[in-house]
């Protein structure tokens, strides 16, 4: 009976370490999920602002149908995106749509003076800042999680339990230029 006691103690220690590591990975995984939900939330906020901006612009620029079509397509891409990569592509498409609205607004000085348009512009600028902040927080959570998944001995538990590295939110090449939303 005495020989079984050290084996039981070793098994209990391994189980405790295993359980503790599992719990830490679960918390970090949930932190990544929460951060990602905030990215989605802020990007949806921007997508929801765009139709109001488009409607305001439409009143002044009825012949700019191509711009409005691209904005609608970009909004749809944001709403259907599921992964950070898909969101990055949709984000780039939305940035281009915003630039197109900027070009239209430049052609209509009375639009730039419209109070509703100015309010929407301010909301959109604030939302762009929120998106940048939430993307940064998400990437920080992913970095913390990925470091944990890679570190020894946690990497052993992570592999056994299916904890894999998470994807960063990375914009497409050339997307480092923020869209100009000041009209």
mmCIF file of C-alpha atoms in Angstrom, residues 8-155:
data_model
loop_
_atom_site.group_PDB
_atom_site.id
_atom_site.type_symbol
_atom_site.label_atom_id
_atom_site.label_comp_id
_atom_site.label_asym_id
_atom_site.label_seq_id
_atom_site.Cartn_x
_atom_site.Cartn_y
_atom_site.Cartn_z
ATOM 1 C CA UNK A 8 -1.268 8.706 -6.269
ATOM 2 C CA UNK A 9 0.440 11.908 -5.119
ATOM 3 C CA UNK A 10 2.218 12.289 -8.477
ATOM 4 C CA UNK A 11 -1.049 11.696 -10.356
ATOM 5 C CA UNK A 12 -2.829 14.267 -8.178
ATOM 6 C CA UNK A 13 -0.071 16.832 -8.735
ATOM 7 C CA UNK A 14 -0.177 16.283 -12.503
ATOM 8 C CA UNK A 15 -3.987 16.522 -12.460
ATOM 9 C CA UNK A 16 -3.824 19.783 -10.475
ATOM 10 C CA UNK A 17 -1.266 21.290 -12.866
ATOM 11 C CA UNK A 18 -3.259 20.064 -15.853
ATOM 12 C CA UNK A 19 -6.507 21.494 -14.463
ATOM 13 C CA UNK A 20 -4.919 24.818 -13.559
ATOM 14 C CA UNK A 21 -3.378 25.163 -17.002
ATOM 15 C CA UNK A 22 -6.666 24.243 -18.656
ATOM 16 C CA UNK A 23 -8.511 26.909 -16.630
ATOM 17 C CA UNK A 24 -5.949 29.574 -17.528
ATOM 18 C CA UNK A 25 -6.241 28.716 -21.213
ATOM 19 C CA UNK A 26 -10.037 28.844 -20.992
ATOM 20 C CA UNK A 27 -9.900 32.324 -19.453
ATOM 21 C CA UNK A 28 -7.483 33.582 -22.113
ATOM 22 C CA UNK A 29 -9.588 32.021 -24.873
ATOM 23 C CA UNK A 30 -12.673 33.752 -23.520
ATOM 24 C CA UNK A 31 -10.759 37.055 -23.330
ATOM 25 C CA UNK A 32 -10.011 36.693 -27.046
ATOM 26 C CA UNK A 33 -13.674 35.923 -27.762
ATOM 27 C CA UNK A 34 -14.800 38.946 -25.765
ATOM 28 C CA UNK A 35 -12.320 41.217 -27.530
ATOM 29 C CA UNK A 36 -13.446 39.889 -30.897
ATOM 30 C CA UNK A 37 -17.082 40.570 -29.998
ATOM 31 C CA UNK A 38 -16.139 44.197 -29.344
ATOM 32 C CA UNK A 39 -14.439 44.442 -32.741
ATOM 33 C CA UNK A 40 -17.596 43.082 -34.366
ATOM 34 C CA UNK A 41 -19.720 45.458 -32.317
ATOM 35 C CA UNK A 42 -17.824 48.568 -33.362
ATOM 36 C CA UNK A 43 -17.606 47.497 -36.994
ATOM 37 C CA UNK A 44 -21.361 46.886 -36.988
ATOM 38 C CA UNK A 45 -21.853 50.350 -35.513
ATOM 39 C CA UNK A 46 -19.973 51.796 -38.456
ATOM 40 C CA UNK A 47 -21.960 49.667 -40.894
ATOM 41 C CA UNK A 48 -25.166 50.948 -39.292
ATOM 42 C CA UNK A 49 -24.072 54.588 -39.625
ATOM 43 C CA UNK A 50 -23.270 54.268 -43.323
ATOM 44 C CA UNK A 51 -26.899 54.001 -44.587
ATOM 45 C CA UNK A 52 -27.787 57.244 -42.785
ATOM 46 C CA UNK A 53 -24.798 58.938 -44.362
ATOM 47 C CA UNK A 54 -25.736 57.548 -47.767
ATOM 48 C CA UNK A 55 -29.324 58.767 -47.456
ATOM 49 C CA UNK A 56 -28.106 62.255 -46.582
ATOM 50 C CA UNK A 57 -25.729 62.261 -49.537
ATOM 51 C CA UNK A 58 -28.390 60.857 -51.901
ATOM 52 C CA UNK A 59 -30.515 63.947 -51.423
ATOM 53 C CA UNK A 60 -27.727 66.026 -52.930
ATOM 54 C CA UNK A 61 -26.148 63.635 -55.402
ATOM 55 C CA UNK A 62 -28.842 61.545 -57.008
ATOM 56 C CA UNK A 63 -26.730 60.631 -60.048
ATOM 57 C CA UNK A 64 -23.959 58.978 -57.961
ATOM 58 C CA UNK A 65 -25.605 55.530 -57.957
ATOM 59 C CA UNK A 66 -22.313 53.619 -58.362
ATOM 60 C CA UNK A 67 -20.989 55.062 -55.095
ATOM 61 C CA UNK A 68 -24.142 54.032 -53.254
ATOM 62 C CA UNK A 69 -23.978 50.529 -54.709
ATOM 63 C CA UNK A 70 -20.381 50.115 -53.508
ATOM 64 C CA UNK A 71 -21.350 51.353 -50.047
ATOM 65 C CA UNK A 72 -24.180 48.821 -49.882
ATOM 66 C CA UNK A 73 -21.860 46.019 -50.986
ATOM 67 C CA UNK A 74 -19.264 47.028 -48.395
ATOM 68 C CA UNK A 75 -21.868 47.084 -45.635
ATOM 69 C CA UNK A 76 -23.077 43.636 -46.683
ATOM 70 C CA UNK A 77 -19.491 42.324 -46.613
ATOM 71 C CA UNK A 78 -19.059 43.562 -43.029
ATOM 72 C CA UNK A 79 -22.304 41.943 -41.939
ATOM 73 C CA UNK A 80 -21.452 38.579 -43.506
ATOM 74 C CA UNK A 81 -17.816 38.422 -42.298
ATOM 75 C CA UNK A 82 -17.045 35.722 -39.746
ATOM 76 C CA UNK A 83 -13.258 35.520 -39.302
ATOM 77 C CA UNK A 84 -10.679 38.226 -38.635
ATOM 78 C CA UNK A 85 -9.425 37.790 -42.220
ATOM 79 C CA UNK A 86 -12.910 38.254 -43.664
ATOM 80 C CA UNK A 87 -13.438 41.281 -41.436
ATOM 81 C CA UNK A 88 -10.130 42.763 -42.586
ATOM 82 C CA UNK A 89 -11.183 42.420 -46.237
ATOM 83 C CA UNK A 90 -14.626 43.863 -45.471
ATOM 84 C CA UNK A 91 -12.994 46.677 -43.516
ATOM 85 C CA UNK A 92 -10.842 47.559 -46.525
ATOM 86 C CA UNK A 93 -13.937 47.531 -48.740
ATOM 87 C CA UNK A 94 -15.741 49.817 -46.261
ATOM 88 C CA UNK A 95 -12.758 52.184 -46.162
ATOM 89 C CA UNK A 96 -12.906 52.467 -49.949
ATOM 90 C CA UNK A 97 -16.652 53.144 -49.822
ATOM 91 C CA UNK A 98 -16.087 55.935 -47.303
ATOM 92 C CA UNK A 99 -13.429 57.442 -49.579
ATOM 93 C CA UNK A 100 -15.958 57.363 -52.431
ATOM 94 C CA UNK A 101 -18.489 59.220 -50.296
ATOM 95 C CA UNK A 102 -15.774 61.772 -49.591
ATOM 96 C CA UNK A 103 -15.298 62.345 -53.329
ATOM 97 C CA UNK A 104 -19.044 62.860 -53.807
ATOM 98 C CA UNK A 105 -19.236 65.257 -50.869
ATOM 99 C CA UNK A 106 -16.422 67.369 -52.298
ATOM 100 C CA UNK A 107 -18.550 67.959 -55.395
ATOM 101 C CA UNK A 108 -21.471 69.301 -53.329
ATOM 102 C CA UNK A 109 -20.486 72.176 -51.019
ATOM 103 C CA UNK A 110 -24.048 72.523 -49.724
ATOM 104 C CA UNK A 111 -23.861 68.909 -48.552
ATOM 105 C CA UNK A 112 -20.757 69.646 -46.488
ATOM 106 C CA UNK A 113 -22.698 72.435 -44.762
ATOM 107 C CA UNK A 114 -25.687 70.200 -43.949
ATOM 108 C CA UNK A 115 -26.062 69.689 -40.182
ATOM 109 C CA UNK A 116 -27.175 66.055 -40.462
ATOM 110 C CA UNK A 117 -24.233 65.279 -42.683
ATOM 111 C CA UNK A 118 -21.832 66.945 -40.271
ATOM 112 C CA UNK A 119 -23.277 64.996 -37.322
ATOM 113 C CA UNK A 120 -23.001 61.711 -39.200
ATOM 114 C CA UNK A 121 -19.453 62.598 -40.191
ATOM 115 C CA UNK A 122 -18.546 63.171 -36.530
ATOM 116 C CA UNK A 123 -20.208 59.882 -35.510
ATOM 117 C CA UNK A 124 -18.336 58.041 -38.233
ATOM 118 C CA UNK A 125 -14.996 59.572 -37.228
ATOM 119 C CA UNK A 126 -15.622 58.553 -33.608
ATOM 120 C CA UNK A 127 -16.546 55.055 -34.692
ATOM 121 C CA UNK A 128 -13.371 54.734 -36.762
ATOM 122 C CA UNK A 129 -11.401 55.540 -33.617
ATOM 123 C CA UNK A 130 -13.368 52.963 -31.628
ATOM 124 C CA UNK A 131 -12.679 50.331 -34.262
ATOM 125 C CA UNK A 132 -8.953 51.039 -34.062
ATOM 126 C CA UNK A 133 -9.014 50.744 -30.263
ATOM 127 C CA UNK A 134 -11.010 47.503 -30.267
ATOM 128 C CA UNK A 135 -8.809 45.958 -32.957
ATOM 129 C CA UNK A 136 -5.771 46.813 -30.840
ATOM 130 C CA UNK A 137 -7.352 45.256 -27.745
ATOM 131 C CA UNK A 138 -8.296 42.152 -29.714
ATOM 132 C CA UNK A 139 -4.776 41.754 -31.067
ATOM 133 C CA UNK A 140 -3.361 42.193 -27.549
ATOM 134 C CA UNK A 141 -5.688 39.458 -26.246
ATOM 135 C CA UNK A 142 -4.674 37.195 -29.139
ATOM 136 C CA UNK A 143 -0.990 37.851 -28.441
ATOM 137 C CA UNK A 144 -1.410 36.971 -24.761
ATOM 138 C CA UNK A 145 -3.340 33.812 -25.625
ATOM 139 C CA UNK A 146 -0.926 32.752 -28.374
ATOM 140 C CA UNK A 147 2.066 33.237 -26.071
ATOM 141 C CA UNK A 148 0.420 30.988 -23.499
ATOM 142 C CA UNK A 149 -0.393 28.311 -26.064
ATOM 143 C CA UNK A 150 3.234 28.294 -27.242
ATOM 144 C CA UNK A 151 4.959 28.264 -23.810
ATOM 145 C CA UNK A 152 6.247 25.097 -22.241
ATOM 146 C CA UNK A 153 4.686 23.243 -20.411
ATOM 147 C CA UNK A 154 1.365 24.901 -21.246
ATOM 148 C CA UNK A 155 1.844 24.015 -24.904
#
